[in-house]
Coordinates of C-alpha atoms in Angstrom, one line a residue:
Chain A
M602 CA 0.0 0.0 0.0
R603 CA 1.3 3.5 -0.9
I604 CA 1.3 6.0 2.0
K605 CA -0.5 8.9 0.2
E606 CA -0.9 11.1 3.2
H607 CA 1.6 11.4 6.0
P608 CA 1.5 13.7 9.1
I609 CA 5.2 14.7 8.8
L610 CA 6.0 14.0 5.1
G611 CA 2.8 15.4 3.7
K612 CA 1.1 14.3 0.5
L613 CA 2.8 11.8 -1.7
E614 CA 3.7 13.8 -4.8
K615 CA 5.2 11.2 -7.1
E616 CA 2.8 9.2 -9.2
P617 CA 3.2 5.7 -10.6
T618 CA 3.6 6.8 -14.2
V619 CA 5.4 3.8 -15.7
E620 CA 4.6 0.2 -16.2
I621 CA 6.7 -2.8 -15.4
E622 CA 6.1 -6.5 -15.9
V623 CA 6.2 -8.9 -12.9
D624 CA 5.9 -12.6 -13.8
G625 CA 3.9 -11.6 -16.8
E626 CA 1.6 -9.2 -15.0
V627 CA 1.8 -5.5 -15.6
I628 CA 1.9 -3.2 -12.6
R629 CA 2.4 0.6 -12.3
A630 CA 5.5 2.0 -10.6
I631 CA 7.2 5.2 -9.8
P632 CA 10.2 5.7 -12.0
G633 CA 13.4 5.6 -9.8
E634 CA 11.8 3.9 -6.8
P635 CA 13.4 0.6 -5.8
I636 CA 11.9 -2.4 -7.6
A637 CA 11.1 -3.9 -4.2
A638 CA 9.0 -0.8 -3.2
A639 CA 6.9 -1.1 -6.4
L640 CA 6.3 -4.8 -5.8
L641 CA 5.3 -4.4 -2.1
A642 CA 3.0 -1.5 -3.1
A643 CA 1.4 -3.8 -5.6
G644 CA 0.9 -6.4 -2.9
K645 CA 3.5 -8.9 -4.1
N646 CA 5.1 -10.6 -1.0
V647 CA 7.3 -13.4 -2.3
F648 CA 10.3 -12.3 -4.3
R649 CA 12.2 -15.6 -4.6
Y650 CA 12.2 -19.2 -3.4
T651 CA 15.3 -20.8 -1.9
R652 CA 17.2 -23.6 -3.7
K653 CA 16.9 -26.6 -1.4
L654 CA 13.8 -26.1 0.6
H655 CA 11.9 -23.8 -1.8
E656 CA 11.1 -21.4 1.1
P657 CA 9.7 -18.0 0.3
R658 CA 11.8 -14.9 0.8
S659 CA 11.2 -11.1 0.5
V660 CA 12.8 -7.9 1.6
F661 CA 14.7 -8.1 4.9
C662 CA 17.2 -5.2 5.2
A663 CA 16.1 -2.9 2.4
I664 CA 19.6 -1.4 2.1
G665 CA 21.3 -3.8 -0.2
R666 CA 23.2 -5.9 2.3
C667 CA 21.3 -9.1 3.0
T668 CA 20.5 -10.1 -0.6
D669 CA 17.2 -11.7 0.5
C670 CA 15.2 -9.7 -2.1
M671 CA 17.0 -10.9 -5.2
M672 CA 15.0 -11.5 -8.4
I673 CA 15.6 -11.9 -12.1
V674 CA 15.5 -8.5 -13.7
D675 CA 15.5 -8.3 -17.5
G676 CA 17.0 -11.8 -17.6
V677 CA 19.8 -11.1 -15.1
P678 CA 19.5 -13.2 -11.9
N679 CA 20.4 -12.2 -8.3
V680 CA 19.5 -8.5 -8.7
R681 CA 19.0 -6.8 -5.4
T682 CA 15.6 -5.3 -5.9
C683 CA 15.7 -3.1 -2.8
V684 CA 18.6 -1.0 -4.3
T685 CA 17.8 -1.3 -8.0
P686 CA 15.7 1.6 -9.4
V687 CA 12.6 1.0 -11.5
R688 CA 12.8 1.9 -15.2
A689 CA 9.8 1.7 -17.6
G690 CA 9.3 -1.6 -19.3
M691 CA 11.5 -3.7 -16.9
K692 CA 10.7 -7.4 -16.9
I693 CA 10.9 -8.9 -13.4
Q694 CA 10.6 -12.6 -12.5
T695 CA 10.4 -14.5 -9.2
Q696 CA 13.7 -16.3 -8.8
H697 CA 13.8 -20.0 -8.0
G698 CA 17.1 -21.2 -6.5
L699 CA 20.4 -19.5 -7.4
G700 CA 19.6 -18.3 -10.8
E701 CA 21.5 -18.8 -14.0
F702 CA 23.5 -16.3 -16.0
K703 CA 22.7 -16.6 -19.7
E704 CA 25.7 -16.2 -22.0
R705 CA 25.9 -12.7 -23.2
T706 CA 25.2 -12.2 -26.9
Q707 CA 25.7 -8.9 -28.5
Chain B
M379 CA 45.3 6.0 -11.4
R380 CA 43.1 8.7 -10.0
E381 CA 44.4 10.4 -7.0
T382 CA 43.0 12.5 -4.2
E383 CA 44.1 13.7 -0.8
L384 CA 41.3 12.3 1.3
A385 CA 39.0 9.5 0.3
I386 CA 35.9 9.0 2.4
V387 CA 34.0 5.8 2.2
G388 CA 30.3 6.3 3.1
A389 CA 28.3 9.5 2.7
G390 CA 26.2 9.2 5.9
P391 CA 26.3 11.7 8.8
A392 CA 29.9 10.9 9.7
G393 CA 31.3 10.9 6.1
L394 CA 29.5 14.1 5.2
S395 CA 30.6 16.0 8.3
A396 CA 34.2 14.9 7.8
A397 CA 34.1 16.0 4.2
I398 CA 32.8 19.4 5.1
E399 CA 35.3 19.9 7.8
A400 CA 38.3 18.7 5.7
A401 CA 37.3 20.5 2.5
S402 CA 36.7 23.8 4.3
A403 CA 40.3 23.6 5.5
G404 CA 41.4 23.2 1.9
V405 CA 41.8 19.4 1.6
R406 CA 40.9 17.8 -1.7
V407 CA 38.1 15.3 -0.8
T408 CA 36.6 12.5 -2.7
L409 CA 33.4 11.0 -1.1
V410 CA 32.4 7.5 -2.3
D411 CA 29.0 5.9 -1.6
E412 CA 27.4 2.8 -2.9
N413 CA 23.9 4.2 -2.9
Q414 CA 22.1 6.2 -5.5
R415 CA 21.8 9.2 -3.2
P416 CA 24.0 10.4 -0.3
G417 CA 22.9 10.9 3.3
G418 CA 23.1 7.4 4.6
Q419 CA 20.2 6.7 6.9
L420 CA 19.6 10.4 7.7
F421 CA 16.7 10.8 5.2
K422 CA 14.6 8.2 6.9
Q423 CA 14.9 9.9 10.3
I424 CA 11.7 11.9 10.3
H425 CA 11.8 12.5 14.0
K426 CA 13.4 15.4 15.8
F427 CA 16.8 14.9 17.2
F428 CA 17.8 15.3 20.8
G429 CA 20.7 17.1 22.6
S430 CA 21.5 20.8 22.6
K431 CA 21.3 23.2 19.7
E432 CA 24.8 22.4 18.6
H433 CA 23.6 18.8 18.1
Y434 CA 20.8 19.9 15.8
A435 CA 18.3 19.3 18.6
S436 CA 14.7 19.4 17.5
V437 CA 15.7 19.4 13.8
R438 CA 14.4 16.4 11.9
G439 CA 16.9 14.0 10.4
F440 CA 16.1 14.6 6.8
D441 CA 16.5 18.4 7.3
I442 CA 20.0 17.8 8.7
G443 CA 20.7 15.6 5.7
T444 CA 19.7 18.4 3.3
K445 CA 21.8 20.9 5.2
L446 CA 24.9 18.7 5.1
L447 CA 24.5 17.9 1.4
S448 CA 24.2 21.5 0.4
E449 CA 27.3 22.3 2.5
V450 CA 29.2 19.4 0.8
E451 CA 28.3 20.8 -2.5
K452 CA 29.4 24.3 -1.5
Q453 CA 32.8 23.1 -0.4
G454 CA 33.4 21.5 -3.8
V455 CA 33.7 17.9 -2.6
E456 CA 33.9 15.3 -5.3
V457 CA 31.0 12.9 -4.7
M458 CA 31.0 9.4 -6.4
L459 CA 27.6 7.8 -6.0
D460 CA 26.4 4.3 -7.0
S461 CA 30.0 3.3 -6.4
V462 CA 30.9 0.3 -4.3
V463 CA 34.3 0.3 -2.6
W464 CA 35.2 -3.4 -2.8
G465 CA 38.7 -3.4 -1.5
I466 CA 41.5 -1.4 0.1
F467 CA 45.2 -2.1 -0.7
G468 CA 48.7 -0.9 0.3
T469 CA 49.0 2.7 1.2
H470 CA 45.6 3.6 0.4
V471 CA 44.4 2.5 -2.9
L472 CA 40.6 1.8 -3.1
G473 CA 39.1 -0.5 -5.6
I474 CA 35.8 1.0 -6.8
I475 CA 33.0 -0.5 -9.0
H476 CA 30.7 1.9 -10.8
D477 CA 28.4 1.1 -13.6
Q478 CA 29.9 -2.5 -13.7
K479 CA 33.3 -1.0 -14.4
N480 CA 36.3 -1.1 -12.0
T481 CA 38.5 1.8 -11.2
Y482 CA 41.2 2.6 -8.6
L483 CA 41.6 5.6 -6.4
R484 CA 44.8 6.4 -4.5
A485 CA 44.4 8.6 -1.5
Q486 CA 46.9 10.1 1.0
K487 CA 44.4 9.5 3.8
V488 CA 41.3 7.3 4.0
L489 CA 38.3 7.7 6.3
L490 CA 36.1 4.7 6.6
A491 CA 32.6 5.8 7.6
T492 CA 30.7 2.7 6.4
G493 CA 28.1 2.7 9.1
A494 CA 26.4 -0.4 10.4
I495 CA 24.1 -3.3 9.6
E496 CA 21.0 -4.3 11.6
N497 CA 21.3 -7.5 13.7
A498 CA 19.0 -10.3 12.9
L499 CA 17.3 -12.5 15.4
A500 CA 16.7 -16.2 14.6
F501 CA 13.6 -17.9 15.7
P502 CA 11.3 -20.5 13.9
G503 CA 9.7 -18.7 11.0
W504 CA 12.1 -15.7 11.0
T505 CA 12.8 -16.1 7.3
L506 CA 9.2 -15.6 6.3
P507 CA 8.3 -12.6 4.1
G508 CA 7.1 -9.9 6.5
V509 CA 9.8 -10.5 9.1
M510 CA 12.3 -7.6 8.5
G511 CA 14.7 -5.2 10.1
A512 CA 13.2 -2.1 11.8
G513 CA 15.5 0.0 9.7
A514 CA 14.1 -1.8 6.6
I515 CA 10.6 -0.9 7.5
Q516 CA 11.7 2.7 8.2
T517 CA 13.3 2.9 4.7
L518 CA 10.1 1.5 3.1
I519 CA 7.6 3.8 4.9
N520 CA 9.6 7.0 5.2
I521 CA 11.6 7.1 1.9
D522 CA 9.7 4.8 -0.4
R523 CA 6.3 5.7 1.1
V524 CA 5.2 2.0 0.9
L525 CA 3.6 0.2 3.8
P526 CA 4.1 -3.5 3.3
G527 CA 1.4 -4.7 5.8
K528 CA -1.3 -3.6 8.3
K529 CA -0.4 -5.0 11.7
A530 CA 3.1 -5.0 13.2
I531 CA 4.9 -6.4 16.2
M532 CA 8.2 -4.7 17.1
I533 CA 10.9 -6.8 18.7
G534 CA 13.2 -4.6 20.8
S535 CA 12.5 -1.5 22.8
G536 CA 15.7 0.4 22.2
N537 CA 15.4 3.8 20.6
V538 CA 15.2 2.3 17.1
G539 CA 12.4 0.0 18.1
L540 CA 10.4 2.8 19.9
I541 CA 10.9 5.4 17.2
V542 CA 10.1 3.1 14.3
S543 CA 7.0 1.8 16.1
Y544 CA 5.8 5.4 16.3
Q545 CA 6.6 6.0 12.7
L546 CA 4.6 2.9 11.8
L547 CA 1.6 4.5 13.5
Q548 CA 2.3 7.7 11.5
A549 CA 2.3 5.6 8.3
G550 CA -1.1 4.3 9.1
A551 CA -0.2 0.8 10.4
Q552 CA -1.4 -0.7 13.7
V553 CA 1.3 -1.7 16.2
I554 CA 0.1 -4.6 18.3
A555 CA 2.9 -4.4 20.8
V556 CA 6.6 -3.6 21.3
V557 CA 8.3 -6.7 22.8
E558 CA 11.4 -6.4 25.0
A559 CA 13.3 -9.4 26.4
A560 CA 14.9 -7.4 29.2
P561 CA 12.9 -6.5 32.3
K562 CA 13.2 -2.8 31.4
I563 CA 12.5 -0.6 28.3
G564 CA 15.8 0.0 26.5
G565 CA 15.2 3.5 24.9
Y566 CA 14.3 7.0 26.1
G567 CA 11.2 7.5 28.2
V568 CA 10.0 10.2 25.8
H569 CA 9.7 7.8 22.9
A570 CA 8.1 5.0 25.1
S571 CA 5.5 7.5 26.4
K572 CA 4.5 8.6 22.9
L573 CA 3.7 4.9 22.1
R574 CA 1.8 4.3 25.3
R575 CA -0.3 7.4 24.8
N576 CA -1.3 5.9 21.5
G577 CA -2.3 2.7 23.2
V578 CA 0.7 0.5 22.2
P579 CA 1.7 -1.9 25.0
I580 CA 5.4 -2.4 25.7
L581 CA 5.8 -6.0 26.9
T582 CA 9.0 -6.4 28.9
S583 CA 10.5 -9.8 29.9
T584 CA 8.9 -11.1 26.7
T585 CA 10.2 -12.4 23.4
V586 CA 9.0 -13.8 20.1
K587 CA 8.9 -17.6 20.0
E588 CA 7.7 -18.2 16.5
A589 CA 6.4 -16.6 13.3
K590 CA 3.7 -18.6 11.6
G591 CA 2.5 -18.5 8.1
K592 CA 2.8 -20.1 4.6
E593 CA 3.9 -17.5 2.1
K594 CA 4.2 -14.7 4.6
V595 CA 3.8 -13.9 8.3
E596 CA 0.3 -14.5 9.5
K597 CA 0.8 -14.9 13.3
A598 CA 3.4 -14.1 15.9
V599 CA 3.7 -16.2 19.0
L600 CA 5.0 -14.4 22.0
V601 CA 6.3 -15.9 25.2
A602 CA 7.3 -14.6 28.7
L603 CA 10.9 -14.9 29.9
D604 CA 12.1 -15.6 33.5
Q605 CA 15.1 -13.8 35.1
N606 CA 17.5 -16.1 33.3
W607 CA 16.1 -15.3 29.9
N608 CA 14.4 -18.7 29.6
Q609 CA 11.0 -19.0 28.1
I610 CA 8.3 -19.8 30.6
P611 CA 6.2 -22.6 29.1
G612 CA 2.5 -22.0 29.1
T613 CA 2.8 -18.2 28.7
E614 CA 2.6 -18.3 24.9
S615 CA 0.1 -15.9 23.2
E616 CA -0.7 -15.6 19.5
Y617 CA -1.3 -12.4 17.6
E618 CA -2.4 -11.9 14.1
V619 CA 0.2 -9.7 12.4
D620 CA 1.7 -9.4 8.9
M621 CA 4.9 -7.6 9.9
I622 CA 7.4 -8.6 12.6
C623 CA 10.1 -5.9 12.9
L624 CA 13.5 -6.7 14.4
A625 CA 15.1 -3.8 16.4
V626 CA 17.7 -5.9 18.1
G627 CA 20.8 -3.8 17.7
L628 CA 23.4 -3.0 15.0
S629 CA 26.9 -4.2 14.2
P630 CA 29.7 -2.1 12.6
L631 CA 30.2 -2.6 8.9
S632 CA 33.9 -3.4 9.3
E633 CA 35.0 -5.4 6.2
L634 CA 37.2 -2.7 4.8
A635 CA 38.8 -1.9 8.2
W636 CA 39.6 -5.6 8.6
M637 CA 41.0 -5.7 5.0
A638 CA 43.2 -2.7 5.7
G639 CA 44.7 -4.6 8.6
C640 CA 43.3 -2.4 11.4
Q641 CA 43.5 -4.0 14.9
F642 CA 40.1 -4.6 16.5
E643 CA 38.7 -5.0 20.0
Y644 CA 35.5 -6.8 20.9
I645 CA 33.3 -4.3 22.8
P646 CA 29.7 -5.4 23.2
E647 CA 28.6 -1.9 24.3
L648 CA 29.8 -0.6 21.0
G649 CA 28.2 -3.3 18.9
G650 CA 30.9 -6.0 18.6
H651 CA 34.2 -5.8 16.9
V652 CA 35.3 -2.2 16.6
P653 CA 38.6 -0.9 15.1
I654 CA 40.9 0.5 17.8
H655 CA 41.4 4.2 17.2
D656 CA 43.0 7.2 18.9
L657 CA 41.5 10.6 19.8
N658 CA 42.0 11.7 16.2
M659 CA 39.9 8.8 15.0
Q660 CA 43.0 7.2 13.4
T661 CA 43.2 3.4 13.5
T662 CA 46.3 1.3 14.2
V663 CA 47.1 1.6 10.4
P664 CA 48.6 5.0 9.8
G665 CA 46.5 7.2 7.5
I666 CA 43.3 5.1 7.9
Y667 CA 40.6 6.7 10.1
V668 CA 37.2 5.7 11.2
A669 CA 34.1 7.6 12.3
G670 CA 30.4 7.0 13.0
D671 CA 28.9 3.6 13.7
L672 CA 31.9 1.8 12.4
A673 CA 33.9 3.3 15.3
G674 CA 31.3 2.0 17.8
I675 CA 27.5 2.0 17.4
E676 CA 26.0 5.3 18.7
E677 CA 23.7 7.8 17.1
A678 CA 23.7 10.1 14.1
S679 CA 24.5 13.1 16.4
T680 CA 27.7 11.5 17.7
A681 CA 28.6 10.2 14.2
M682 CA 28.5 13.8 12.9
E683 CA 30.9 15.0 15.7
E684 CA 33.3 12.1 15.1
G685 CA 33.3 12.8 11.4
K686 CA 34.2 16.4 12.2
L687 CA 37.0 15.2 14.5
A688 CA 38.4 13.0 11.8
G689 CA 38.1 15.8 9.2
I690 CA 40.0 18.2 11.4
A691 CA 42.7 15.7 12.3
I692 CA 43.2 14.7 8.7
A693 CA 43.4 18.4 7.6
E694 CA 46.0 18.9 10.3
A695 CA 48.0 15.8 9.2
L696 CA 48.0 17.0 5.6
G697 CA 49.3 20.4 6.7
Y698 CA 46.1 22.4 6.0
L699 CA 45.6 23.3 9.7
S700 CA 48.3 24.3 12.2
P701 CA 48.5 22.2 15.3
E702 CA 47.1 25.3 17.3
E703 CA 44.2 25.8 14.9
A704 CA 43.4 22.1 15.0
K705 CA 43.6 21.9 18.8
I706 CA 41.0 24.6 19.3
K707 CA 38.6 22.9 16.8
K708 CA 39.1 19.5 18.2
E709 CA 38.5 20.6 21.7
A710 CA 35.2 22.2 20.7
V711 CA 34.1 18.9 19.1
S712 CA 35.3 16.8 22.1
R713 CA 33.3 19.0 24.4
R714 CA 30.1 18.4 22.4
L715 CA 30.8 14.7 22.3
D716 CA 31.3 14.5 26.0
S717 CA 28.1 16.4 26.7
F718 CA 26.2 14.2 24.4
R719 CA 27.5 11.1 26.1
K720 CA 26.9 12.4 29.6
G721 CA 23.3 11.2 30.0
P722 CA 22.5 7.9 31.7
F723 CA 22.4 6.2 28.3
G724 CA 25.7 7.5 27.3
K725 CA 27.6 6.2 30.3
A726 CA 28.4 2.7 29.1
V727 CA 29.3 4.0 25.7
R728 CA 31.6 6.7 27.2
K729 CA 33.4 4.1 29.3
A730 CA 33.8 1.7 26.4
K731 CA 34.9 4.4 24.0
A732 CA 37.5 5.6 26.5
R733 CA 38.9 2.1 26.8
L734 CA 39.2 1.8 23.1
Q735 CA 40.8 5.1 22.7
R736 CA 43.3 4.5 25.5
R737 CA 44.4 1.5 23.5
G738 CA 44.6 3.5 20.4
E739 CA 46.7 6.2 22.0
V740 CA 49.2 3.6 23.3
Q741 CA 49.6 2.1 19.8

């Protein structure tokens, strides 16, 4: 949920003006906000599942240290969504396990 | 290789204050931070600070951040953002990654102001989505303006736990309780009272036993503790919550100081392993300084003073300040630090800090 009114910080001025795709579903996001913020605002709780026990994980530290919030972003696995800013058109996928790096083709 | 006189790692309250102090004396300063924006954790501090006027009392954290940033800009400090310092070598070469490219920066002096990381607390279910650091929730609600749940339980009644609980209320969440394992509330009475006035119970001698849920937290199980911190069977109670916030202390982010070969001492009151440093904030490795939470977990107010102290000492060491000028400036800062650490909460820190610095002075 976005906090639109706040007693100290006032009205939320930024608008979710761009679209990103999350596991095939389109959601709106504020450009420049962390991917994790956009997902939580859209009500998405599970960001990845662990390799062995397939347990759900989400944001834990929110400052890029713990790597619990890693997802696949535009085909790149292990992206820390709490410190990676949203850009229009990003494709984000829930990560299962450790993720695989595709060979780069240019 | 790029060169600078002073490289500062971390643009939080300590790093920014050091940069301003050193640059205003004439030092060429390069400030490096891994985040997209400088300020460290200052911009999520929406509450008013304590202390005297010199400590920015009753100014909100984000306003202090804005002030420091504009001053840094005015002093012409070079700021490298989105830049991770991944290593420190020899006499002061930093390895820095920016935009997936590696560069090196050689500095005559290095100030490490890397801050701290929140401690975790392991209990059954603690890895479930919805269990997160109190600082994490603070970032989400105050900077990103996103509330990831409706009902929270806060574990830990130190100032972070108390302040963030109040900020959760301000953000529109419900705080079911603040839970404290010790028999007494850890933080300032002012913060605790604000919560109680809003009907939030603070449960002492209590801890979290378990988080229950499938894909996210659905329930928290609390349990009472006896004088020996053992759980008392039969005292369990369940609460429906979707957020469990952990405010159980911080640890210094000390990787670079270890890598540089600094000597450490384990001081629980300061958050664990802390680099030994002298009254100039210089570590046991000549030319490498520390300030802020890395030099012992305290507050933003003390981090700023320590940053200034390091900035002055470095300007002096580089010949930009005469020993007399530096002495006067350092004394003023030390006075403010002492007065800040004078309160009942500062006593343990003051003693620990003195012990650490005595060791630093001997080295």
